[in-house]
């Protein structure tokens, strides 16, 4: 790869890495909010016999948010659950073939994440335009669009991270500059 192209991809990968880290940290804060919500509901339910209205709906909402906020960083640091057995065996015997398949898998993964984002975008627009909500009117309601937006943004970011991995052939492209300098 030409040096300027490598530097450009590396710079983009570092930016994607930063956004993934921020999304992951946000997901961690959502986990904390979920813990506070559940504990508050338990205390209110048991001590005051007054459960928190909408706790069930909020738990559903927050669980989806947590998964999709943390997904891009999981992909970035190579902690996404998958079977690397074949790649590990190939890497020992035929490293060039293993690298090819790893890049191919990352490219296909990028396409799939992009397809999910494309499929979710109309759902986001529909929920935004219609004002659709979850919950029970009069008791507790929350809009659906934030979930669709989180899924969409997460899938776009994940697709771009997979694409950067496929282009560079590196498991952590944002660290490419360290590998080139021998660090």
mmCIF file of N, CA, C and O in Angstrom, residues 32-133:
data_model
loop_
_atom_site.group_PDB
_atom_site.id
_atom_site.type_symbol
_atom_site.label_atom_id
_atom_site.label_comp_id
_atom_site.label_asym_id
_atom_site.label_seq_id
_atom_site.Cartn_x
_atom_site.Cartn_y
_atom_site.Cartn_z
ATOM 1 N N UNK A 32 -24.590 1.535 34.382
ATOM 2 C CA UNK A 32 -24.720 2.127 35.714
ATOM 3 C C UNK A 32 -26.151 2.642 35.936
ATOM 4 O O UNK A 32 -26.744 2.418 37.000
ATOM 5 N N UNK A 33 -26.709 3.302 34.932
ATOM 6 C CA UNK A 33 -28.093 3.787 35.035
ATOM 7 C C UNK A 33 -29.056 2.613 35.209
ATOM 8 O O UNK A 33 -30.021 2.709 35.986
ATOM 9 N N UNK A 34 -28.791 1.513 34.518
ATOM 10 C CA UNK A 34 -29.638 0.330 34.643
ATOM 11 C C UNK A 34 -29.579 -0.238 36.062
ATOM 12 O O UNK A 34 -30.605 -0.607 36.640
ATOM 13 N N UNK A 35 -28.392 -0.282 36.634
ATOM 14 C CA UNK A 35 -28.227 -0.760 38.013
ATOM 15 C C UNK A 35 -29.006 0.133 38.975
ATOM 16 O O UNK A 35 -29.721 -0.353 39.856
ATOM 17 N N UNK A 36 -28.878 1.437 38.808
ATOM 18 C CA UNK A 36 -29.604 2.379 39.673
ATOM 19 C C UNK A 36 -31.111 2.195 39.498
ATOM 20 O O UNK A 36 -31.864 2.166 40.486
ATOM 21 N N UNK A 37 -31.553 2.046 38.264
ATOM 22 C CA UNK A 37 -32.977 1.856 37.985
ATOM 23 C C UNK A 37 -33.510 0.606 38.665
ATOM 24 O O UNK A 37 -34.532 0.643 39.348
ATOM 25 N N UNK A 38 -32.822 -0.510 38.487
ATOM 26 C CA UNK A 38 -33.289 -1.772 39.058
ATOM 27 C C UNK A 38 -33.275 -1.711 40.584
ATOM 28 O O UNK A 38 -34.237 -2.130 41.240
ATOM 29 N N UNK A 39 -32.208 -1.180 41.159
ATOM 30 C CA UNK A 39 -32.148 -1.080 42.623
ATOM 31 C C UNK A 39 -33.223 -0.138 43.169
ATOM 32 O O UNK A 39 -33.825 -0.421 44.208
ATOM 33 N N UNK A 40 -33.449 0.959 42.479
ATOM 34 C CA UNK A 40 -34.506 1.892 42.910
ATOM 35 C C UNK A 40 -35.868 1.225 42.859
ATOM 36 O O UNK A 40 -36.692 1.403 43.769
ATOM 37 N N UNK A 41 -36.099 0.451 41.809
ATOM 38 C CA UNK A 41 -37.378 -0.252 41.683
ATOM 39 C C UNK A 41 -37.539 -1.280 42.798
ATOM 40 O O UNK A 41 -38.621 -1.389 43.394
ATOM 41 N N UNK A 42 -36.487 -2.014 43.106
ATOM 42 C CA UNK A 42 -36.557 -3.018 44.177
ATOM 43 C C UNK A 42 -36.848 -2.351 45.516
ATOM 44 O O UNK A 42 -37.704 -2.807 46.283
ATOM 45 N N UNK A 43 -36.141 -1.258 45.806
ATOM 46 C CA UNK A 43 -36.363 -0.549 47.073
ATOM 47 C C UNK A 43 -37.784 0.012 47.123
ATOM 48 O O UNK A 43 -38.493 -0.149 48.124
ATOM 49 N N UNK A 44 -38.213 0.673 46.059
ATOM 50 C CA UNK A 44 -39.560 1.258 46.033
ATOM 51 C C UNK A 44 -40.634 0.183 46.146
ATOM 52 O O UNK A 44 -41.646 0.365 46.831
ATOM 53 N N UNK A 45 -40.402 -0.942 45.504
ATOM 54 C CA UNK A 45 -41.371 -2.040 45.516
ATOM 55 C C UNK A 45 -41.470 -2.677 46.910
ATOM 56 O O UNK A 45 -42.565 -2.944 47.396
ATOM 57 N N UNK A 46 -40.320 -2.909 47.535
ATOM 58 C CA UNK A 46 -40.318 -3.641 48.803
ATOM 59 C C UNK A 46 -40.556 -2.757 50.030
ATOM 60 O O UNK A 46 -41.201 -3.189 50.980
ATOM 61 N N UNK A 47 -40.017 -1.551 50.028
ATOM 62 C CA UNK A 47 -40.170 -0.696 51.202
ATOM 63 C C UNK A 47 -41.458 0.126 51.171
ATOM 64 O O UNK A 47 -42.078 0.347 52.214
ATOM 65 N N UNK A 48 -41.836 0.583 50.002
ATOM 66 C CA UNK A 48 -42.961 1.504 49.908
ATOM 67 C C UNK A 48 -44.173 0.914 49.171
ATOM 68 O O UNK A 48 -45.178 1.597 48.996
ATOM 69 N N UNK A 49 -44.016 -0.328 48.702
ATOM 70 C CA UNK A 49 -45.065 -0.990 47.923
ATOM 71 C C UNK A 49 -45.527 -0.118 46.759
ATOM 72 O O UNK A 49 -46.710 -0.027 46.449
ATOM 73 N N UNK A 50 -44.584 0.560 46.154
ATOM 74 C CA UNK A 50 -44.865 1.480 45.050
ATOM 75 C C UNK A 50 -43.805 1.280 43.963
ATOM 76 O O UNK A 50 -42.821 2.020 43.902
ATOM 77 N N UNK A 51 -43.974 0.275 43.106
ATOM 78 C CA UNK A 51 -42.944 0.009 42.089
ATOM 79 C C UNK A 51 -42.805 1.162 41.108
ATOM 80 O O UNK A 51 -43.725 1.943 40.900
ATOM 81 N N UNK A 52 -41.633 1.249 40.531
ATOM 82 C CA UNK A 52 -41.340 2.275 39.537
ATOM 83 C C UNK A 52 -42.097 1.948 38.257
ATOM 84 O O UNK A 52 -41.919 0.886 37.674
ATOM 85 N N UNK A 53 -42.951 2.856 37.842
ATOM 86 C CA UNK A 53 -43.726 2.637 36.615
ATOM 87 C C UNK A 53 -42.790 2.653 35.411
ATOM 88 O O UNK A 53 -41.979 3.556 35.254
ATOM 89 N N UNK A 54 -42.897 1.645 34.581
ATOM 90 C CA UNK A 54 -42.087 1.604 33.369
ATOM 91 C C UNK A 54 -40.733 0.959 33.536
ATOM 92 O O UNK A 54 -39.913 1.003 32.615
ATOM 93 N N UNK A 55 -40.484 0.348 34.681
ATOM 94 C CA UNK A 55 -39.171 -0.279 34.896
ATOM 95 C C UNK A 55 -38.919 -1.369 33.859
ATOM 96 O O UNK A 55 -37.820 -1.463 33.296
ATOM 97 N N UNK A 56 -39.919 -2.184 33.583
ATOM 98 C CA UNK A 56 -39.774 -3.266 32.614
ATOM 99 C C UNK A 56 -39.416 -2.722 31.233
ATOM 100 O O UNK A 56 -38.481 -3.201 30.579
ATOM 101 N N UNK A 57 -40.119 -1.700 30.800
ATOM 102 C CA UNK A 57 -39.866 -1.116 29.482
ATOM 103 C C UNK A 57 -38.485 -0.467 29.422
ATOM 104 O O UNK A 57 -37.769 -0.584 28.428
ATOM 105 N N UNK A 58 -38.116 0.220 30.487
ATOM 106 C CA UNK A 58 -36.801 0.863 30.509
ATOM 107 C C UNK A 58 -35.667 -0.149 30.514
ATOM 108 O O UNK A 58 -34.625 0.073 29.880
ATOM 109 N N UNK A 59 -35.848 -1.276 31.200
ATOM 110 C CA UNK A 59 -34.814 -2.317 31.189
ATOM 111 C C UNK A 59 -34.641 -2.844 29.767
ATOM 112 O O UNK A 59 -33.513 -2.999 29.287
ATOM 113 N N UNK A 60 -35.736 -3.113 29.078
ATOM 114 C CA UNK A 60 -35.652 -3.559 27.680
ATOM 115 C C UNK A 60 -34.904 -2.526 26.827
ATOM 116 O O UNK A 60 -34.016 -2.862 26.051
ATOM 117 N N UNK A 61 -35.308 -1.296 26.961
ATOM 118 C CA UNK A 61 -34.735 -0.176 26.209
ATOM 119 C C UNK A 61 -33.236 -0.064 26.470
ATOM 120 O O UNK A 61 -32.427 0.013 25.550
ATOM 121 N N UNK A 62 -32.852 -0.083 27.739
ATOM 122 C CA UNK A 62 -31.449 0.108 28.107
ATOM 123 C C UNK A 62 -30.579 -1.083 27.719
ATOM 124 O O UNK A 62 -29.402 -0.908 27.361
ATOM 125 N N UNK A 63 -31.128 -2.290 27.760
ATOM 126 C CA UNK A 63 -30.344 -3.471 27.364
ATOM 127 C C UNK A 63 -29.948 -3.391 25.889
ATOM 128 O O UNK A 63 -28.804 -3.680 25.532
ATOM 129 N N UNK A 64 -30.883 -2.997 25.057
ATOM 130 C CA UNK A 64 -30.566 -2.847 23.627
ATOM 131 C C UNK A 64 -29.529 -1.743 23.437
ATOM 132 O O UNK A 64 -28.572 -1.896 22.673
ATOM 133 N N UNK A 65 -29.695 -0.649 24.145
ATOM 134 C CA UNK A 65 -28.735 0.465 24.057
ATOM 135 C C UNK A 65 -27.336 0.005 24.459
ATOM 136 O O UNK A 65 -26.354 0.335 23.790
ATOM 137 N N UNK A 66 -27.239 -0.759 25.544
ATOM 138 C CA UNK A 66 -25.936 -1.225 26.025
ATOM 139 C C UNK A 66 -25.258 -2.079 24.963
ATOM 140 O O UNK A 66 -24.085 -1.869 24.641
ATOM 141 N N UNK A 67 -25.981 -3.032 24.423
ATOM 142 C CA UNK A 67 -25.395 -3.938 23.424
ATOM 143 C C UNK A 67 -24.875 -3.154 22.223
ATOM 144 O O UNK A 67 -23.730 -3.333 21.796
ATOM 145 N N UNK A 68 -25.695 -2.270 21.704
ATOM 146 C CA UNK A 68 -25.294 -1.579 20.483
ATOM 147 C C UNK A 68 -24.304 -0.441 20.725
ATOM 148 O O UNK A 68 -23.535 -0.104 19.831
ATOM 149 N N UNK A 69 -24.296 0.149 21.897
ATOM 150 C CA UNK A 69 -23.283 1.166 22.193
ATOM 151 C C UNK A 69 -21.900 0.533 22.358
ATOM 152 O O UNK A 69 -20.887 1.140 22.026
ATOM 153 N N UNK A 70 -21.854 -0.687 22.863
ATOM 154 C CA UNK A 70 -20.563 -1.313 23.132
ATOM 155 C C UNK A 70 -20.063 -2.196 21.991
ATOM 156 O O UNK A 70 -18.887 -2.546 21.962
ATOM 157 N N UNK A 71 -20.917 -2.540 21.040
ATOM 158 C CA UNK A 71 -20.530 -3.407 19.927
ATOM 159 C C UNK A 71 -19.330 -2.900 19.125
ATOM 160 O O UNK A 71 -18.393 -3.671 18.872
ATOM 161 N N UNK A 72 -19.286 -1.636 18.693
ATOM 162 C CA UNK A 72 -18.139 -1.211 17.884
ATOM 163 C C UNK A 72 -16.790 -1.352 18.608
ATOM 164 O O UNK A 72 -15.792 -1.737 17.991
ATOM 165 N N UNK A 73 -16.755 -1.080 19.894
ATOM 166 C CA UNK A 73 -15.495 -1.208 20.625
ATOM 167 C C UNK A 73 -15.113 -2.670 20.802
ATOM 168 O O UNK A 73 -13.938 -3.016 20.769
ATOM 169 N N UNK A 74 -16.092 -3.524 20.974
ATOM 170 C CA UNK A 74 -15.825 -4.964 21.055
ATOM 171 C C UNK A 74 -15.187 -5.435 19.748
ATOM 172 O O UNK A 74 -14.229 -6.218 19.750
ATOM 173 N N UNK A 75 -15.691 -4.952 18.636
ATOM 174 C CA UNK A 75 -15.126 -5.292 17.330
ATOM 175 C C UNK A 75 -13.723 -4.703 17.206
ATOM 176 O O UNK A 75 -12.796 -5.373 16.758
ATOM 177 N N UNK A 76 -13.560 -3.472 17.639
ATOM 178 C CA UNK A 76 -12.266 -2.785 17.532
ATOM 179 C C UNK A 76 -11.165 -3.530 18.268
ATOM 180 O O UNK A 76 -10.053 -3.659 17.764
ATOM 181 N N UNK A 77 -11.473 -4.046 19.454
ATOM 182 C CA UNK A 77 -10.422 -4.709 20.240
ATOM 183 C C UNK A 77 -10.418 -6.221 20.043
ATOM 184 O O UNK A 77 -9.775 -6.952 20.789
ATOM 185 N N UNK A 78 -11.138 -6.698 19.042
ATOM 186 C CA UNK A 78 -11.156 -8.115 18.672
ATOM 187 C C UNK A 78 -11.686 -9.018 19.766
ATOM 188 O O UNK A 78 -11.153 -10.094 20.008
ATOM 189 N N UNK A 79 -12.745 -8.598 20.422
ATOM 190 C CA UNK A 79 -13.362 -9.417 21.461
ATOM 191 C C UNK A 79 -14.741 -9.930 21.034
ATOM 192 O O UNK A 79 -15.470 -10.478 21.846
ATOM 193 N N UNK A 80 -15.080 -9.760 19.763
ATOM 194 C CA UNK A 80 -16.343 -10.262 19.259
ATOM 195 C C UNK A 80 -16.265 -11.784 19.220
ATOM 196 O O UNK A 80 -15.296 -12.354 18.725
ATOM 197 N N UNK A 81 -17.270 -12.439 19.743
ATOM 198 C CA UNK A 81 -17.266 -13.897 19.798
ATOM 199 C C UNK A 81 -17.295 -14.460 18.383
ATOM 200 O O UNK A 81 -18.189 -14.146 17.597
ATOM 201 N N UNK A 82 -16.292 -15.269 18.092
ATOM 202 C CA UNK A 82 -16.241 -15.974 16.810
ATOM 203 C C UNK A 82 -15.248 -17.111 16.951
ATOM 204 O O UNK A 82 -14.437 -17.139 17.873
ATOM 205 N N UNK A 83 -15.298 -18.017 16.019
ATOM 206 C CA UNK A 83 -14.396 -19.160 16.056
ATOM 207 C C UNK A 83 -13.202 -18.882 15.151
ATOM 208 O O UNK A 83 -13.342 -18.726 13.946
ATOM 209 N N UNK A 84 -12.031 -18.790 15.759
ATOM 210 C CA UNK A 84 -10.805 -18.542 15.001
ATOM 211 C C UNK A 84 -9.962 -19.800 14.853
ATOM 212 O O UNK A 84 -8.787 -19.731 14.511
ATOM 213 N N UNK A 85 -10.561 -20.959 15.134
ATOM 214 C CA UNK A 85 -9.808 -22.209 15.079
ATOM 215 C C UNK A 85 -9.164 -22.453 13.731
ATOM 216 O O UNK A 85 -7.953 -22.752 13.646
ATOM 217 N N UNK A 86 -9.915 -22.323 12.662
ATOM 218 C CA UNK A 86 -9.381 -22.545 11.320
ATOM 219 C C UNK A 86 -8.287 -21.527 10.998
ATOM 220 O O UNK A 86 -7.238 -21.883 10.462
ATOM 221 N N UNK A 87 -8.527 -20.267 11.347
ATOM 222 C CA UNK A 87 -7.515 -19.239 11.089
ATOM 223 C C UNK A 87 -6.239 -19.496 11.882
ATOM 224 O O UNK A 87 -5.135 -19.265 11.383
ATOM 225 N N UNK A 88 -6.368 -19.980 13.103
ATOM 226 C CA UNK A 88 -5.185 -20.273 13.926
ATOM 227 C C UNK A 88 -4.362 -21.400 13.319
ATOM 228 O O UNK A 88 -3.131 -21.324 13.264
ATOM 229 N N UNK A 89 -5.035 -22.442 12.847
ATOM 230 C CA UNK A 89 -4.324 -23.561 12.211
ATOM 231 C C UNK A 89 -3.675 -23.087 10.919
ATOM 232 O O UNK A 89 -2.502 -23.399 10.646
ATOM 233 N N UNK A 90 -4.415 -22.325 10.134
ATOM 234 C CA UNK A 90 -3.861 -21.798 8.882
ATOM 235 C C UNK A 90 -2.683 -20.863 9.134
ATOM 236 O O UNK A 90 -1.711 -20.873 8.371
ATOM 237 N N UNK A 91 -2.759 -20.058 10.187
ATOM 238 C CA UNK A 91 -1.693 -19.099 10.482
ATOM 239 C C UNK A 91 -0.370 -19.799 10.773
ATOM 240 O O UNK A 91 0.698 -19.279 10.455
ATOM 241 N N UNK A 92 -0.445 -20.977 11.369
ATOM 242 C CA UNK A 92 0.782 -21.726 11.651
ATOM 243 C C UNK A 92 1.391 -22.307 10.389
ATOM 244 O O UNK A 92 2.611 -22.323 10.237
ATOM 245 N N UNK A 93 0.534 -22.809 9.504
ATOM 246 C CA UNK A 93 1.031 -23.509 8.305
ATOM 247 C C UNK A 93 1.128 -22.620 7.074
ATOM 248 O O UNK A 93 2.061 -22.751 6.295
ATOM 249 N N UNK A 94 0.137 -21.752 6.897
ATOM 250 C CA UNK A 94 0.077 -20.890 5.712
ATOM 251 C C UNK A 94 -0.369 -19.499 6.126
ATOM 252 O O UNK A 94 -1.524 -19.117 5.935
ATOM 253 N N UNK A 95 0.516 -18.702 6.724
ATOM 254 C CA UNK A 95 0.113 -17.396 7.252
ATOM 255 C C UNK A 95 -0.485 -16.463 6.204
ATOM 256 O O UNK A 95 -1.391 -15.687 6.514
ATOM 257 N N UNK A 96 -0.013 -16.524 4.970
ATOM 258 C CA UNK A 96 -0.545 -15.637 3.936
ATOM 259 C C UNK A 96 -2.001 -15.966 3.619
ATOM 260 O O UNK A 96 -2.813 -15.068 3.384
ATOM 261 N N UNK A 97 -2.358 -17.240 3.645
ATOM 262 C CA UNK A 97 -3.740 -17.633 3.408
ATOM 263 C C UNK A 97 -4.602 -17.224 4.603
ATOM 264 O O UNK A 97 -5.734 -16.742 4.436
ATOM 265 N N UNK A 98 -4.079 -17.387 5.810
ATOM 266 C CA UNK A 98 -4.819 -16.986 7.014
ATOM 267 C C UNK A 98 -5.087 -15.488 6.994
ATOM 268 O O UNK A 98 -6.196 -15.046 7.327
ATOM 269 N N UNK A 99 -4.087 -14.690 6.597
ATOM 270 C CA UNK A 99 -4.290 -13.235 6.514
ATOM 271 C C UNK A 99 -5.350 -12.893 5.469
ATOM 272 O O UNK A 99 -6.185 -12.018 5.690
ATOM 273 N N UNK A 100 -5.315 -13.597 4.334
ATOM 274 C CA UNK A 100 -6.314 -13.371 3.291
ATOM 275 C C UNK A 100 -7.717 -13.644 3.827
ATOM 276 O O UNK A 100 -8.631 -12.841 3.642
ATOM 277 N N UNK A 101 -7.900 -14.798 4.492
ATOM 278 C CA UNK A 101 -9.222 -15.139 5.012
ATOM 279 C C UNK A 101 -9.661 -14.187 6.121
ATOM 280 O O UNK A 101 -10.839 -13.852 6.219
ATOM 281 N N UNK A 102 -8.734 -13.757 6.951
ATOM 282 C CA UNK A 102 -9.086 -12.800 8.006
ATOM 283 C C UNK A 102 -9.590 -11.496 7.386
ATOM 284 O O UNK A 102 -10.593 -10.927 7.844
ATOM 285 N N UNK A 103 -8.910 -11.039 6.337
ATOM 286 C CA UNK A 103 -9.350 -9.818 5.658
ATOM 287 C C UNK A 103 -10.693 -10.024 4.967
ATOM 288 O O UNK A 103 -11.555 -9.133 4.981
ATOM 289 N N UNK A 104 -10.868 -11.196 4.375
ATOM 290 C CA UNK A 104 -12.128 -11.509 3.716
ATOM 291 C C UNK A 104 -13.277 -11.530 4.724
ATOM 292 O O UNK A 104 -14.358 -10.973 4.473
ATOM 293 N N UNK A 105 -13.053 -12.145 5.870
ATOM 294 C CA UNK A 105 -14.067 -12.191 6.923
ATOM 295 C C UNK A 105 -14.406 -10.774 7.388
ATOM 296 O O UNK A 105 -15.583 -10.426 7.581
ATOM 297 N N UNK A 106 -13.382 -9.929 7.562
ATOM 298 C CA UNK A 106 -13.636 -8.545 7.976
ATOM 299 C C UNK A 106 -14.416 -7.780 6.909
ATOM 300 O O UNK A 106 -15.312 -6.997 7.235
ATOM 301 N N UNK A 107 -14.099 -8.020 5.641
ATOM 302 C CA UNK A 107 -14.823 -7.343 4.551
ATOM 303 C C UNK A 107 -16.283 -7.789 4.505
ATOM 304 O O UNK A 107 -17.198 -6.956 4.383
ATOM 305 N N UNK A 108 -16.519 -9.083 4.636
ATOM 306 C CA UNK A 108 -17.891 -9.599 4.638
ATOM 307 C C UNK A 108 -18.648 -9.076 5.857
ATOM 308 O O UNK A 108 -19.820 -8.691 5.757
ATOM 309 N N UNK A 109 -17.973 -9.033 7.002
ATOM 310 C CA UNK A 109 -18.596 -8.501 8.222
ATOM 311 C C UNK A 109 -18.980 -7.041 8.045
ATOM 312 O O UNK A 109 -20.040 -6.601 8.503
ATOM 313 N N UNK A 110 -18.133 -6.287 7.356
ATOM 314 C CA UNK A 110 -18.428 -4.883 7.077
ATOM 315 C C UNK A 110 -19.696 -4.755 6.240
ATOM 316 O O UNK A 110 -20.557 -3.914 6.521
ATOM 317 N N UNK A 111 -19.804 -5.598 5.236
ATOM 318 C CA UNK A 111 -20.990 -5.574 4.375
ATOM 319 C C UNK A 111 -22.246 -5.905 5.184
ATOM 320 O O UNK A 111 -23.268 -5.222 5.060
ATOM 321 N N UNK A 112 -22.163 -6.937 6.023
ATOM 322 C CA UNK A 112 -23.335 -7.311 6.818
ATOM 323 C C UNK A 112 -23.741 -6.203 7.785
ATOM 324 O O UNK A 112 -24.934 -5.933 7.952
ATOM 325 N N UNK A 113 -22.781 -5.575 8.430
ATOM 326 C CA UNK A 113 -23.117 -4.488 9.343
ATOM 327 C C UNK A 113 -23.738 -3.318 8.572
ATOM 328 O O UNK A 113 -24.684 -2.685 9.054
ATOM 329 N N UNK A 114 -23.232 -3.049 7.380
ATOM 330 C CA UNK A 114 -23.813 -1.991 6.550
ATOM 331 C C UNK A 114 -25.243 -2.349 6.142
ATOM 332 O O UNK A 114 -26.129 -1.479 6.132
ATOM 333 N N UNK A 115 -25.481 -3.613 5.829
ATOM 334 C CA UNK A 115 -26.836 -4.044 5.467
ATOM 335 C C UNK A 115 -27.801 -3.891 6.645
ATOM 336 O O UNK A 115 -28.962 -3.492 6.454
ATOM 337 N N UNK A 116 -27.339 -4.187 7.843
ATOM 338 C CA UNK A 116 -28.186 -3.988 9.019
ATOM 339 C C UNK A 116 -28.503 -2.505 9.183
ATOM 340 O O UNK A 116 -29.653 -2.131 9.450
ATOM 341 N N UNK A 117 -27.487 -1.654 9.008
ATOM 342 C CA UNK A 117 -27.712 -0.208 9.119
ATOM 343 C C UNK A 117 -28.718 0.262 8.075
ATOM 344 O O UNK A 117 -29.622 1.057 8.384
ATOM 345 N N UNK A 118 -28.589 -0.235 6.865
ATOM 346 C CA UNK A 118 -29.521 0.138 5.792
ATOM 347 C C UNK A 118 -30.938 -0.325 6.129
ATOM 348 O O UNK A 118 -31.914 0.395 5.875
ATOM 349 N N UNK A 119 -31.065 -1.495 6.731
ATOM 350 C CA UNK A 119 -32.388 -2.017 7.095
ATOM 351 C C UNK A 119 -33.005 -1.241 8.257
ATOM 352 O O UNK A 119 -34.231 -1.084 8.325
ATOM 353 N N UNK A 120 -32.185 -0.748 9.167
ATOM 354 C CA UNK A 120 -32.705 -0.056 10.350
ATOM 355 C C UNK A 120 -33.055 1.405 10.056
ATOM 356 O O UNK A 120 -33.944 1.966 10.700
ATOM 357 N N UNK A 121 -32.383 2.021 9.089
ATOM 358 C CA UNK A 121 -32.612 3.437 8.799
ATOM 359 C C UNK A 121 -34.090 3.766 8.543
ATOM 360 O O UNK A 121 -34.620 4.709 9.134
ATOM 361 N N UNK A 122 -34.804 3.004 7.678
ATOM 362 C CA UNK A 122 -36.232 3.314 7.485
ATOM 363 C C UNK A 122 -37.046 3.158 8.771
ATOM 364 O O UNK A 122 -38.010 3.900 8.987
ATOM 365 N N UNK A 123 -36.646 2.202 9.620
ATOM 366 C CA UNK A 123 -37.337 2.038 10.906
ATOM 367 C C UNK A 123 -37.156 3.283 11.771
ATOM 368 O O UNK A 123 -38.084 3.724 12.441
ATOM 369 N N UNK A 124 -35.924 3.821 11.770
ATOM 370 C CA UNK A 124 -35.677 5.054 12.519
ATOM 371 C C UNK A 124 -36.549 6.182 11.988
ATOM 372 O O UNK A 124 -37.212 6.889 12.753
ATOM 373 N N UNK A 125 -36.556 6.366 10.668
ATOM 374 C CA UNK A 125 -37.354 7.440 10.070
ATOM 375 C C UNK A 125 -38.838 7.278 10.377
ATOM 376 O O UNK A 125 -39.524 8.246 10.707
ATOM 377 N N UNK A 126 -39.323 6.036 10.299
ATOM 378 C CA UNK A 126 -40.734 5.767 10.575
ATOM 379 C C UNK A 126 -41.059 6.073 12.041
ATOM 380 O O UNK A 126 -42.073 6.718 12.331
ATOM 381 N N UNK A 127 -40.183 5.653 12.955
ATOM 382 C CA UNK A 127 -40.464 5.907 14.374
ATOM 383 C C UNK A 127 -40.317 7.385 14.713
ATOM 384 O O UNK A 127 -41.032 7.903 15.569
ATOM 385 N N UNK A 128 -39.433 8.074 14.038
ATOM 386 C CA UNK A 128 -39.255 9.519 14.247
ATOM 387 C C UNK A 128 -40.497 10.274 13.757
ATOM 388 O O UNK A 128 -41.034 11.134 14.447
ATOM 389 N N UNK A 129 -40.932 9.944 12.515
ATOM 390 C CA UNK A 129 -42.070 10.639 11.909
ATOM 391 C C UNK A 129 -43.388 10.338 12.616
ATOM 392 O O UNK A 129 -44.226 11.220 12.781
ATOM 393 N N UNK A 130 -43.574 9.096 13.024
ATOM 394 C CA UNK A 130 -44.861 8.699 13.599
ATOM 395 C C UNK A 130 -44.954 8.968 15.096
ATOM 396 O O UNK A 130 -46.050 8.958 15.653
ATOM 397 N N UNK A 131 -43.799 9.161 15.723
ATOM 398 C CA UNK A 131 -43.811 9.349 17.171
ATOM 399 C C UNK A 131 -44.161 8.076 17.912
ATOM 400 O O UNK A 131 -44.720 8.112 19.009
ATOM 401 N N UNK A 132 -43.851 6.926 17.293
ATOM 402 C CA UNK A 132 -44.182 5.656 17.936
ATOM 403 C C UNK A 132 -43.452 5.530 19.274
ATOM 404 O O UNK A 132 -42.386 6.109 19.473
ATOM 405 N N UNK A 133 -44.055 4.769 20.151
ATOM 406 C CA UNK A 133 -43.498 4.642 21.498
ATOM 407 C C UNK A 133 -43.698 3.223 21.997
ATOM 408 O O UNK A 133 -44.440 2.438 21.419
#
